[in-house]
Short mmCIF file of C-alpha atoms in Angstrom, two decimals:
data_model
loop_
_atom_site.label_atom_id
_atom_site.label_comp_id
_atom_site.label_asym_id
_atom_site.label_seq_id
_atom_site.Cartn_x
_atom_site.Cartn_y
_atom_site.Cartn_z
CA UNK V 126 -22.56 28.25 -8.29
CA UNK V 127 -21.43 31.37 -7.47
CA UNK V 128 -21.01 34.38 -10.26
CA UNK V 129 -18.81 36.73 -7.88
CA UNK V 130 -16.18 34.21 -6.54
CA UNK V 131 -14.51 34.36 -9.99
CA UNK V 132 -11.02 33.93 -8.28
CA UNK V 133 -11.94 30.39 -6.78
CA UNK V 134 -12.76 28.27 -9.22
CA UNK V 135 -9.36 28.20 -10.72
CA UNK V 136 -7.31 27.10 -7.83
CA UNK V 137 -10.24 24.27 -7.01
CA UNK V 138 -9.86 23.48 -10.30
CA UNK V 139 -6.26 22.91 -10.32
CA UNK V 140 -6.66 20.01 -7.56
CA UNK V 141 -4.61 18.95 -4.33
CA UNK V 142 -0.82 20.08 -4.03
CA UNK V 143 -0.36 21.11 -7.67
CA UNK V 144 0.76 24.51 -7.51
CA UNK V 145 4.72 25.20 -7.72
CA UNK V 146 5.34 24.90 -4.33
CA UNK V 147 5.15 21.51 -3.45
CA UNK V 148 6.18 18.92 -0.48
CA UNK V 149 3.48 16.17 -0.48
CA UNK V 150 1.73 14.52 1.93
CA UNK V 151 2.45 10.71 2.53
CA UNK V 152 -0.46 8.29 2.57
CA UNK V 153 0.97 4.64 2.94
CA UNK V 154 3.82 4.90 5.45
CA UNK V 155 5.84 2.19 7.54
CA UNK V 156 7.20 2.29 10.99
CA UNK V 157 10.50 2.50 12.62
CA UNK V 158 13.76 0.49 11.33
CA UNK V 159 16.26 -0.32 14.04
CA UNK V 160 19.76 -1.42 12.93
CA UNK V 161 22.78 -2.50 15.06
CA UNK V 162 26.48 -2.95 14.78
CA UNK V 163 27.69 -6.56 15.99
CA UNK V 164 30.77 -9.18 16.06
CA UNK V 165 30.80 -10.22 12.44
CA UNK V 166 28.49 -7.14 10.42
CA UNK V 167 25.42 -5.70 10.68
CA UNK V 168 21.69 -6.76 12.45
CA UNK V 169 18.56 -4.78 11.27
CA UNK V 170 15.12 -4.85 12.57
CA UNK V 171 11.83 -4.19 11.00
CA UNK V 172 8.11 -5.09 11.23
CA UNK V 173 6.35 -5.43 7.77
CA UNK V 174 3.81 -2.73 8.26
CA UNK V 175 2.47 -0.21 6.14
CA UNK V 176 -0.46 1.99 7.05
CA UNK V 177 -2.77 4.56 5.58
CA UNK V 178 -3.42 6.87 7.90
CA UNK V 179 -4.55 5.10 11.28
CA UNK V 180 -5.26 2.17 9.69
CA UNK V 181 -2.83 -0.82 9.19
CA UNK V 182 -3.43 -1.47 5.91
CA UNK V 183 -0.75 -3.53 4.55
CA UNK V 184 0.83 -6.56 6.93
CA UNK V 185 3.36 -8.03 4.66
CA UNK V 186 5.59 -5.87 2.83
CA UNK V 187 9.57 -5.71 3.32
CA UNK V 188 10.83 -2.98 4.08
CA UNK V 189 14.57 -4.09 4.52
CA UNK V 190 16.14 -4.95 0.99
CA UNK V 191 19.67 -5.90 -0.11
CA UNK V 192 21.58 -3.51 -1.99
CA UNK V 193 24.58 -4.86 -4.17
CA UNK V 194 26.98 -7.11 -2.63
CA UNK V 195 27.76 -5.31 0.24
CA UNK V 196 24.28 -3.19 1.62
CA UNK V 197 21.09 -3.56 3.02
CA UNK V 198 18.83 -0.54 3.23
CA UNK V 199 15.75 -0.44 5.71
CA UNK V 200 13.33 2.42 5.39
CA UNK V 201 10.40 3.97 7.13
CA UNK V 202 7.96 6.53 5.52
CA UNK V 203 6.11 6.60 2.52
CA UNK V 204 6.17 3.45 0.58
CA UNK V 205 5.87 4.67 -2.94
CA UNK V 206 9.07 7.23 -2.51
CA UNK V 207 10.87 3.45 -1.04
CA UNK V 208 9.96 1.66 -4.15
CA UNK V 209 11.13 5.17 -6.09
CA UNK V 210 14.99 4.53 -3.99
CA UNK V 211 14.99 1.10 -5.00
CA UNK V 212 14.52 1.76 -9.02
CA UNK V 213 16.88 4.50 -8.54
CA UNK V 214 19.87 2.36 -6.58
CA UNK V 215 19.08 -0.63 -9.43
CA UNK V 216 20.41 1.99 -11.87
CA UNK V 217 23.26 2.49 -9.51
CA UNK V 218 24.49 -1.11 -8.99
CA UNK V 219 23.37 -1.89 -12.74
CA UNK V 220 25.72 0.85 -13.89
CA UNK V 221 28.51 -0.10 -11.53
CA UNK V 222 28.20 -3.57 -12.60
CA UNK V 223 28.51 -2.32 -16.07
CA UNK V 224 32.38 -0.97 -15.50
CA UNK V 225 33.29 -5.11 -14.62
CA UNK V 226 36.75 -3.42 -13.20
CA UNK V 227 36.42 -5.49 -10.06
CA UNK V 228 34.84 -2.53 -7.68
CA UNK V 229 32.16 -2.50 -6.29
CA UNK V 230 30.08 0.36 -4.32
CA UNK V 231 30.63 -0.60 -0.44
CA UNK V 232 28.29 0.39 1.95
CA UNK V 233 29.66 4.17 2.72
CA UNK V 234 29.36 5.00 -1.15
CA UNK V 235 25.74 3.92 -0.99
CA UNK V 236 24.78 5.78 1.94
CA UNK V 237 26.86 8.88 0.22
CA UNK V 238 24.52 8.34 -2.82
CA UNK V 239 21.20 8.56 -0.64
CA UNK V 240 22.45 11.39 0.91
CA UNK V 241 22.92 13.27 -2.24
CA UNK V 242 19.47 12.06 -3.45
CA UNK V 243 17.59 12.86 0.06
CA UNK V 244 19.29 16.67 0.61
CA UNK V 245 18.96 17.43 -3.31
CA UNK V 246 15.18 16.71 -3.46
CA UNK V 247 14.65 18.10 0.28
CA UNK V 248 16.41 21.26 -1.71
CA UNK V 249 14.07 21.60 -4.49
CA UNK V 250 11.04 20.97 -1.61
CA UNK V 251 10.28 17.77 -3.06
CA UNK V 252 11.47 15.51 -0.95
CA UNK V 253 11.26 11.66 -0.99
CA UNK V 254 9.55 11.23 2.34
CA UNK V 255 11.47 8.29 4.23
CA UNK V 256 13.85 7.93 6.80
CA UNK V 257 16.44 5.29 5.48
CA UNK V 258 19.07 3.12 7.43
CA UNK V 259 21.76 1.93 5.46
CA UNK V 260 23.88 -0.85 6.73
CA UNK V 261 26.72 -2.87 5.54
CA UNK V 262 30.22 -4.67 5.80
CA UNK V 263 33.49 -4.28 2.78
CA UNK V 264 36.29 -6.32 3.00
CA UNK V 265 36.08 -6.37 7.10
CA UNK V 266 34.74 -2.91 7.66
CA UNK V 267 31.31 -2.51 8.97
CA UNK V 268 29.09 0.64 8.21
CA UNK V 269 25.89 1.73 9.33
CA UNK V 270 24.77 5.17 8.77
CA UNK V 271 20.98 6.40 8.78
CA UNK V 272 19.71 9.52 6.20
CA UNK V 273 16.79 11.05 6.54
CA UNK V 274 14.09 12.76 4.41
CA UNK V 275 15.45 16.33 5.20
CA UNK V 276 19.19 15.25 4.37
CA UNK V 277 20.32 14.56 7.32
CA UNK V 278 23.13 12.14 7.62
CA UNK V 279 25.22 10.19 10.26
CA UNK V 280 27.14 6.89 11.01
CA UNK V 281 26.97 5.07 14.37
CA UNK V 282 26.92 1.91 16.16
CA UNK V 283 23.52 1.97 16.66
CA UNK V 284 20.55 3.51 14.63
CA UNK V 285 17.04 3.75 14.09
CA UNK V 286 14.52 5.67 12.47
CA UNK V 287 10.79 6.98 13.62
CA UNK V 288 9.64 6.01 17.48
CA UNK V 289 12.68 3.86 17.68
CA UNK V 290 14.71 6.92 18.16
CA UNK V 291 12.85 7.06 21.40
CA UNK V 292 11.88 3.50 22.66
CA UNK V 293 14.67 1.69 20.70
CA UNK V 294 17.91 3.46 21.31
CA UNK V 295 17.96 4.30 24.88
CA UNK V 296 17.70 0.62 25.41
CA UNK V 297 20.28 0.23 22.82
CA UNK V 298 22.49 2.48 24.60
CA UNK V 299 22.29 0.54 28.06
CA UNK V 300 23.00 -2.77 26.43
CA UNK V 301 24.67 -2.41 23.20
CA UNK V 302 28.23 -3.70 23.20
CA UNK V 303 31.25 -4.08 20.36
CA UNK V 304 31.39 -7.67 20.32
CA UNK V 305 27.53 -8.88 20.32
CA UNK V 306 27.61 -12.04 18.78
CA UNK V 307 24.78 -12.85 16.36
CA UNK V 308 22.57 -14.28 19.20
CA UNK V 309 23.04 -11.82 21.57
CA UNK V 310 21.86 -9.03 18.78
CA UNK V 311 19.12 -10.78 17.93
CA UNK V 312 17.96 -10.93 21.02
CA UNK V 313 18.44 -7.56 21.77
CA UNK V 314 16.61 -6.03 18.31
CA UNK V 315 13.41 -8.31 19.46
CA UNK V 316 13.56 -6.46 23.10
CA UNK V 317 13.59 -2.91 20.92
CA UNK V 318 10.71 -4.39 18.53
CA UNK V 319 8.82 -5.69 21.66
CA UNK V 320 8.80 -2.09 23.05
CA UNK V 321 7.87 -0.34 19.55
CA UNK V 322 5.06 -3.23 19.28
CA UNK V 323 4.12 -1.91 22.85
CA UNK V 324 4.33 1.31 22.05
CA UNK V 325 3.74 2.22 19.07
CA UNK V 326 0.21 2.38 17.23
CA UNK V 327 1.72 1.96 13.82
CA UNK V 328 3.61 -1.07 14.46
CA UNK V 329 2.77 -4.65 13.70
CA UNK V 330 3.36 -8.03 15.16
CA UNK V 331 5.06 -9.18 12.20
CA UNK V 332 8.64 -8.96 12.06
CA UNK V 333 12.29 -9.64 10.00
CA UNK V 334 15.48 -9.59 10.92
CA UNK V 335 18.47 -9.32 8.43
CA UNK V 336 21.71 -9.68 8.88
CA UNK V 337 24.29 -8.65 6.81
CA UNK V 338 28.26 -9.49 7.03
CA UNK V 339 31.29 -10.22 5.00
CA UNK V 340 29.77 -13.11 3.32
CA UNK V 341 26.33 -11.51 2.18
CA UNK V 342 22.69 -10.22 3.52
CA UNK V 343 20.18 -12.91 4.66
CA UNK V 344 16.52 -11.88 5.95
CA UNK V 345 14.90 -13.89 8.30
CA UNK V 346 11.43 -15.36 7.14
CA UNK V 347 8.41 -13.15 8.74
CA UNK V 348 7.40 -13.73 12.61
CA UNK V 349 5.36 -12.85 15.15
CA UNK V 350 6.78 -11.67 18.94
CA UNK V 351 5.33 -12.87 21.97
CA UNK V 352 4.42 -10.49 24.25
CA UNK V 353 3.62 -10.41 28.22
CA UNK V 354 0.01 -8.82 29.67
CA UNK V 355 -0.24 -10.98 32.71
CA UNK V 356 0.71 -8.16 35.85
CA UNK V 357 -1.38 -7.64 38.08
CA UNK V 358 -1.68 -4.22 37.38
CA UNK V 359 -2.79 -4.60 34.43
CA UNK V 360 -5.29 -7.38 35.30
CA UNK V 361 -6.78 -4.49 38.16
CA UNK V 362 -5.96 -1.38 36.90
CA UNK V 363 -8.26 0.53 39.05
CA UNK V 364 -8.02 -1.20 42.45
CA UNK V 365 -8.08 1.57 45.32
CA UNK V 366 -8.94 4.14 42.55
CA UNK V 367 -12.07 3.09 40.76
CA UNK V 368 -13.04 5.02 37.63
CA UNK V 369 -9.15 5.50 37.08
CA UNK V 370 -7.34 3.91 34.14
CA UNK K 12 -30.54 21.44 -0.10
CA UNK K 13 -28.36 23.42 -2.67
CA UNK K 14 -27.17 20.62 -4.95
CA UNK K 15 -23.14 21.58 -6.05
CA UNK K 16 -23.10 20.85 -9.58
CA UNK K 17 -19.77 21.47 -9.53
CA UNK K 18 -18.42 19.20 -7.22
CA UNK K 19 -15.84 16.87 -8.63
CA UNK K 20 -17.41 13.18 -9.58
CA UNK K 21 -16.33 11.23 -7.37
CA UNK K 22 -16.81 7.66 -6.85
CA UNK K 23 -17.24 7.05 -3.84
CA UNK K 24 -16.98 3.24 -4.01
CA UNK K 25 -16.13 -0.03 -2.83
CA UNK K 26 -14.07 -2.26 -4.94
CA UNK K 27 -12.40 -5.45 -4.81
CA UNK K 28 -9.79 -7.86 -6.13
CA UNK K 29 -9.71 -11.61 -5.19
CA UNK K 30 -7.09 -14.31 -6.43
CA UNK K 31 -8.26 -17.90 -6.87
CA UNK K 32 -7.23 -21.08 -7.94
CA UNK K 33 -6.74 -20.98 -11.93
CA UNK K 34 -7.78 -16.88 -11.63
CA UNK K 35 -9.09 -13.64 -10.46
CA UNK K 36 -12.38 -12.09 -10.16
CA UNK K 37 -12.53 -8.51 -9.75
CA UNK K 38 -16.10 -6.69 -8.13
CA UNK K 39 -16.99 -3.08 -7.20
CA UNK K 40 -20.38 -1.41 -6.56
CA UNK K 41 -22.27 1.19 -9.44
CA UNK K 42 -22.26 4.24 -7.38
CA UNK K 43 -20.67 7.66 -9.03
CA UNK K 44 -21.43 10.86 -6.52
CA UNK K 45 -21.41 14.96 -7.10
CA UNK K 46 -21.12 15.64 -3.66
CA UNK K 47 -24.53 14.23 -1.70
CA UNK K 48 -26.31 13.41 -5.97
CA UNK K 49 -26.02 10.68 -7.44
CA UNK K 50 -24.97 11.18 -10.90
CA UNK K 51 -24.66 7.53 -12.56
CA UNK K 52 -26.24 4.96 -10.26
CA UNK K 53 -24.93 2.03 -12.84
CA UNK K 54 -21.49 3.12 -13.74
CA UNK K 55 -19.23 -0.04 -14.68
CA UNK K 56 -15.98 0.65 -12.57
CA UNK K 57 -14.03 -2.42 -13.77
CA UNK K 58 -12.47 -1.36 -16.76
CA UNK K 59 -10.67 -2.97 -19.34
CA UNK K 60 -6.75 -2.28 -20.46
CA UNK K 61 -6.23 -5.66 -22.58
CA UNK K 62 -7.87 -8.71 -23.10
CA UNK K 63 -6.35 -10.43 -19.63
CA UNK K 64 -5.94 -7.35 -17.81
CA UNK K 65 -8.35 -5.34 -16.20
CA UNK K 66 -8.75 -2.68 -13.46
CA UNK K 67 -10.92 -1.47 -10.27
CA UNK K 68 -11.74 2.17 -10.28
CA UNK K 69 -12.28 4.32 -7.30
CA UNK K 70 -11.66 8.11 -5.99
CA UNK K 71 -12.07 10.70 -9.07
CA UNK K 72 -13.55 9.81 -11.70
CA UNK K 73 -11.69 11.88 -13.89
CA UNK K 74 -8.61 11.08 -12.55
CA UNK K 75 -8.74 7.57 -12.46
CA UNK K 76 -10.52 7.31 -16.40
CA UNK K 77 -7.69 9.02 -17.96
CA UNK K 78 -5.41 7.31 -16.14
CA UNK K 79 -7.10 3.40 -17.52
CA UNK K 80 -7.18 5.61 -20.86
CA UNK K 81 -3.32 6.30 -20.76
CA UNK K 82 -2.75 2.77 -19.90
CA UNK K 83 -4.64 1.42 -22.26
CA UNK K 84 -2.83 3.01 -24.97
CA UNK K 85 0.33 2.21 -23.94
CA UNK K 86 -0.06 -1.57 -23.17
CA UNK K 87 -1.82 -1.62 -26.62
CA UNK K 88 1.26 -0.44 -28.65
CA UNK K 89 3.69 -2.82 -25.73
CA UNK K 90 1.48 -5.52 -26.80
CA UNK K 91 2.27 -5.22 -30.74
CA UNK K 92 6.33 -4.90 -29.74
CA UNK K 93 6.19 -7.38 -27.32
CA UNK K 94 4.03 -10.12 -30.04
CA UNK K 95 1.62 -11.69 -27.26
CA UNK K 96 -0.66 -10.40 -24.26
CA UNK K 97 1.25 -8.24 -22.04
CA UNK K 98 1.39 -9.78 -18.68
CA UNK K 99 -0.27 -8.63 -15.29
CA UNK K 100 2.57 -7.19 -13.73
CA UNK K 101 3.96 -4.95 -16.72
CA UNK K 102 0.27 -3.66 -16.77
CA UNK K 103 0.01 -2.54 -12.60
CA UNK K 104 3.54 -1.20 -13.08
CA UNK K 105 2.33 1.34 -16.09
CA UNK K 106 -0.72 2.36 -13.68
CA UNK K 107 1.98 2.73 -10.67
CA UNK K 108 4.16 5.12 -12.66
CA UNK K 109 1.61 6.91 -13.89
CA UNK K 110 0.22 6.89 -10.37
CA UNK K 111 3.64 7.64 -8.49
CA UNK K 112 4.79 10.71 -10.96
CA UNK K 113 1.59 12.44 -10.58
CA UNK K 114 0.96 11.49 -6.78
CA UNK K 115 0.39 15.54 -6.66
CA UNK K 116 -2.97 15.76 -8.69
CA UNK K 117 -4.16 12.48 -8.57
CA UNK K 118 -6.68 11.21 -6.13
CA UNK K 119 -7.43 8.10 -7.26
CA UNK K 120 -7.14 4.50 -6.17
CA UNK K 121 -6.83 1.27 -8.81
CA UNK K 122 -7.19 -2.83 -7.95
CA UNK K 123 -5.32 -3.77 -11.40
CA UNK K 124 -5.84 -7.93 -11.77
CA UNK K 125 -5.88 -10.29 -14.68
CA UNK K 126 -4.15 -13.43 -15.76
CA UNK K 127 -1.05 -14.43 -17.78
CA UNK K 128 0.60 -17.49 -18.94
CA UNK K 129 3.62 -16.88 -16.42
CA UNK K 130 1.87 -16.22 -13.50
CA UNK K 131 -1.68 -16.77 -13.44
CA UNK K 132 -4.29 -15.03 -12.02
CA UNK K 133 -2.30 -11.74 -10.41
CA UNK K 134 -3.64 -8.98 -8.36
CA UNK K 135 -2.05 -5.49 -7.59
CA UNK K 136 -3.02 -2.83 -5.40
CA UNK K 137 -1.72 0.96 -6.20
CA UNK K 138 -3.37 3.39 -2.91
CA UNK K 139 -3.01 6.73 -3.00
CA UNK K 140 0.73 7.86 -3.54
CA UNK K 141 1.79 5.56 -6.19
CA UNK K 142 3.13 2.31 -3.91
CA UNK K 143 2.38 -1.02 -5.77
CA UNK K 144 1.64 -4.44 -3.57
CA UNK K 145 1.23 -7.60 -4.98
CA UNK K 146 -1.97 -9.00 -3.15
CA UNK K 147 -3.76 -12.24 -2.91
CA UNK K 148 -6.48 -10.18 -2.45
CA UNK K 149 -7.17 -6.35 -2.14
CA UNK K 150 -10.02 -3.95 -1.35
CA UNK K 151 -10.03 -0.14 -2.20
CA UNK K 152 -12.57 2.62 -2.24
CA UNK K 153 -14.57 4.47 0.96
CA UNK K 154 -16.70 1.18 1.09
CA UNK K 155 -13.55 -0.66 2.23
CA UNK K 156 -13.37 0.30 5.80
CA UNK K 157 -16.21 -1.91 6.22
CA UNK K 158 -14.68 -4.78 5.06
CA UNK K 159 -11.09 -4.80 6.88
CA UNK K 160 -12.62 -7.15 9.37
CA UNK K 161 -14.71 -9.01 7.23
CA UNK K 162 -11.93 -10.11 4.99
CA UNK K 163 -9.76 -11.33 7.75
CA UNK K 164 -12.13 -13.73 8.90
CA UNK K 165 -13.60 -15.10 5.46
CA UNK K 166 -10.76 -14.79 3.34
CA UNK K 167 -9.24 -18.25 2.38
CA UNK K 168 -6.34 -19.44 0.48
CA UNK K 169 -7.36 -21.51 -2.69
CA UNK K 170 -10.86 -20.99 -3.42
CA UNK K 171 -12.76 -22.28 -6.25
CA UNK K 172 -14.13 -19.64 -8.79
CA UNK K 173 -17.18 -20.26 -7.63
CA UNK K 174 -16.28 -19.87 -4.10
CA UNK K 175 -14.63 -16.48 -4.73
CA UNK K 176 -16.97 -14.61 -6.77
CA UNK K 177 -19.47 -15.37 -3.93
CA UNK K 178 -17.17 -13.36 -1.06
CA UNK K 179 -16.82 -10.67 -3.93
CA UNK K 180 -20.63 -10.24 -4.00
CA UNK K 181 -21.20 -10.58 -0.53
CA UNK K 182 -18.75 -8.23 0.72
CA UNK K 183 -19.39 -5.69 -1.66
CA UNK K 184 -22.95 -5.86 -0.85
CA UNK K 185 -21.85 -5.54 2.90
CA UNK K 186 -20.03 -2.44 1.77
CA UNK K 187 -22.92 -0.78 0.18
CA UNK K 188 -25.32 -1.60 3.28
CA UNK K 189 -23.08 0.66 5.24
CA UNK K 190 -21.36 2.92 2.97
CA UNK K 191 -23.43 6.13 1.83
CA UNK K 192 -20.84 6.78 -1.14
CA UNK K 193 -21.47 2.96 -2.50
CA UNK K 194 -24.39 1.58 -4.11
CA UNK K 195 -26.70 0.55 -6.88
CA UNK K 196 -25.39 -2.87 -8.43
CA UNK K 197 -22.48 -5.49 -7.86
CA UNK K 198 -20.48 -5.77 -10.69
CA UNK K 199 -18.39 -8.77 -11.49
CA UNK K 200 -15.13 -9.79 -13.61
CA UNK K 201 -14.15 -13.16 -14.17
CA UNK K 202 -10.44 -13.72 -15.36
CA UNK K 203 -8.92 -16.80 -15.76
CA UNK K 204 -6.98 -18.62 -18.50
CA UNK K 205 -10.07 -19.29 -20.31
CA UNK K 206 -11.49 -15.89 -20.87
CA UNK K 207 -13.38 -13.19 -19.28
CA UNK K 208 -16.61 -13.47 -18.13
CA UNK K 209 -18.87 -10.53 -16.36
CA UNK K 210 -21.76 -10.46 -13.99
CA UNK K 211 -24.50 -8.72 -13.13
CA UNK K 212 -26.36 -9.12 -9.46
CA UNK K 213 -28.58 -5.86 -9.37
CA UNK K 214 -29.27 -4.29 -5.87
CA UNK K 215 -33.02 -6.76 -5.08
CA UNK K 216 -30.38 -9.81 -5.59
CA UNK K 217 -28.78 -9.07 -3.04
CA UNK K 218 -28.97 -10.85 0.62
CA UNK K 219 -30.47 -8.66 3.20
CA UNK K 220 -28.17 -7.36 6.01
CA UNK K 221 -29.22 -5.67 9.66
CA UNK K 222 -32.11 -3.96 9.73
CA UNK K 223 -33.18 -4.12 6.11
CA UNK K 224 -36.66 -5.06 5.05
CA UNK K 225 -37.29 -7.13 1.88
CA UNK K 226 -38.64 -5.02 -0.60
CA UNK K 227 -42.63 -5.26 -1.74
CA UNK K 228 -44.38 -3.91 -4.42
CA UNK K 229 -46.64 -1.59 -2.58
CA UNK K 230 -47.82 -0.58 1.14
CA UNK K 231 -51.32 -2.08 -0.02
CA UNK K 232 -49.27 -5.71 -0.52
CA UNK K 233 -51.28 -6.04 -3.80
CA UNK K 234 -49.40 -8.77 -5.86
CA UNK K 235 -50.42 -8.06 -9.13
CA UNK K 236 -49.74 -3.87 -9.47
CA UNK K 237 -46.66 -3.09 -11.85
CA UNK K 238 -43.18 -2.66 -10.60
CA UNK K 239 -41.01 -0.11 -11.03
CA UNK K 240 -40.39 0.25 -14.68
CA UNK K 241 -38.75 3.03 -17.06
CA UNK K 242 -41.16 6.05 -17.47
CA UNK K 243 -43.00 6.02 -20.74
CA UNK K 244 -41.43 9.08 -22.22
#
């Protein structure tokens, strides 16, 4: 116990992050989210994944969830600031349920919302740390847009969030067409999920797929991918080169 | 070595949730640390928010007693609106927003399980950063790291009470074995649709792990010198 450092006890006293100034830290945070454009709507990828740090604490939670009628949101990031968006968008479709005028908030309104939400807090250096992928289809038109947790907004035919910016999308960009049907996208998101499961320390070999068109959202039940280790490289990784990896 | 008296209490701690079939039983260790000293070597961790609801302790002390105190006063004055017990779920969602909205100053992480009429036996984790899961079983504290593996080979679906207060005891005691910030006694809660029931399994009750030697009364083996008992004072 010092007498002299007078100065320091206050600001230990005060605890982590509590001073004015603040932008947290996230502590139970879930992988990429990889969403395509196909035939009839939208296809969205995710594993169910959340970790603490390096270790993968949780292996079942969703982190794809409908939205309305017409949206399905799929986030990566910090889970509690997800489950914060989710109580926050209730209010939204609760409210515009509440008008009963016959409208109701497509996907593009929904992603305009987030954005709002994302750059305001981001603003007051608070920011809800996730990167979100908003997808959707209203009366025929398809949307998928991606926001994330510095405000930053765009639409495109293909997006994802995290490492799948990196692994997913150049492969998406190679074989990503207009007129996928539902099979075909499928079996392209499990290539880009094969790659982050690869890949990526945070990911986990459980996975969902929704889909979302005209008619409504369905997600897939949870699954595992099956994945290949059998070169022969890998079987003798340091032939001709021992003590190599 | 220059003992910080000031160091925040923390609990170092292992604690533990289990579901089972008709219930829950919720366990944790006794252990509450000021930096390297051991300030309470029998604190009770599992605390109690209503009759069917309980929760698991661990990080600050502080933190996480005001936050069971806050709780606790709200789910009591729910409980007289609402006209019967309030149920698991409303009581881990109070923690969470508690939890979430002050994710800046708190540092503390709660197992919240109990059982309602609706439901059953429930139990919720809320780490660090306000997220709530819905578990069938969770483990929290520093003494969990220890037990990441050990729960995904013994866990089971559909245990008997019996069955799962004995992988509560055993793991926790695991925990402690390894764990420098866990110790001193297991503590036990029983919650099912019948009541609440706790337990008691002080540290010589425990099994023996790796390298540890069953405790005897003296060097000189001499069966009939005292134990350890309370000083006369």
């Amino acid at each position: 116990m010092n007498m002299v450092d007078s100065a320091q006890p206050f600001k230990t006293l005060l605890g982590p992050e509590s001073d004015s100034q603040r932008t947290q830290y996230p502590y139970v945070t879930g992988t990429s989210v990889v969403g395509v454009k196909y035939k009839d709507g939208i296809l969205m990828a995710s594993d169910m994944g959340a970790s603490y740090g390096s270790t993968l604490r949780y292996k079942s939670v969703e982190r794809m969830k409908p939205i309305g009628k017409h949206s399905l949101l799929g986030a990566s990031g910090e889970i509690s600031d997800f489950q914060e968006i989710l109580h926050y968008l209730d209010e939204l479709i609760l409210y515009d349920n509440m008008w009963d005028d016959g409208n109701s908030l497509g996907p593009k309104e929904v992603h305009s919302y987030l954005t709002r939400v994302m750059y305001n807090r981001r603003n007051k250096f608070n920011p809800f740390w996730n990167s979100l992928v908003l997808g959707g289809v209203k009366n025929g038109q398809k949307y998928l847009g991606t926001v994330s947790m510095i405000g930053v907004h765009f639409e495109d035919s293909h997006v994802a969030t995290g490492f799948g910016n990196h692994l997913a999308r150049p492969i998406l960009r190679e074989e990503w067409n207009e007129n996928m049907s539902y099979e075909d996208g499928v079996k392209l998101l499990e290539k880009c999920m094969r790659v982050l499961l690869y890949r990526d320390r945070s990911a986990v070999n459980k996975i969902q797929i929704a889909k979302i068109t005209e008619e409504g959202v369905t997600i897939s039940r949870p699954y595992a991918l099956k994945t290949f280790w059998e070169f022969n490289a890998f079987k003798n990784p340091t032939v001709g080169a021992e003590g190599s990896w | 070595m220059e003992i910080d008296a000031d160091a925040p209490h923390s609990m170092g701690t292992t604690i533990i949730g289990v579901t089972y079939n008709g219930g829950v039983v919720l366990g944790a260790d006794s252990r509450t640390s000021t930096g390297v000293y051991v300030a309470n070597r029998a604190s009770d961790k599992i605390t109690q928010l209503t009759d069917n609801v309980y929760v698991c302790r661990s990080g600050s002390a502080a933190d996480s007693q005001i936050v069971s105190d806050y709780v606790r006063y709200f789910l009591h004055q729910h409980t007289i609106q609402l006209g019967q017990p309030a149920t698991v779920k409303v009581a881990a969602n109070l923690v969470r927003l508690l939890a979430y909205n002050n994710k800046n100053m708190l540092q503390t992480g709660l197992i919240v399980g109990g059982w309602d009429k609706y439901e059953g036996g429930k139990i919720y984790g809320i780490p660090l950063g306000g997220t709530i899961i819905e578990q069938p079983f969770a483990i929290g504290g520093s003494g969990s790291s220890y037990l990441y593996g050990f729960f995904d080979q013994a866990w089971k679906e559909g245990m008997t009470k019996d069955e799962a207060e004995q992988l509560v005891v055993k793991a926790v005691s695991l925990a402690i074995a390894r764990d420098g910030a866990s110790g001193g006694v297991v503590r036990t809660v029983i919650i099912n649709s019948e009541g609440v029931t706790r337990n008691f399994y002080p540290g010589d009750k425990l099994p023996l792990w790796y390298e540890e030697l069953e405790p005897q009364f003296s060097l000189l083996d001499i069966p009939s010198s005292p134990g350890p008992e309370p000083m006369n004072i």
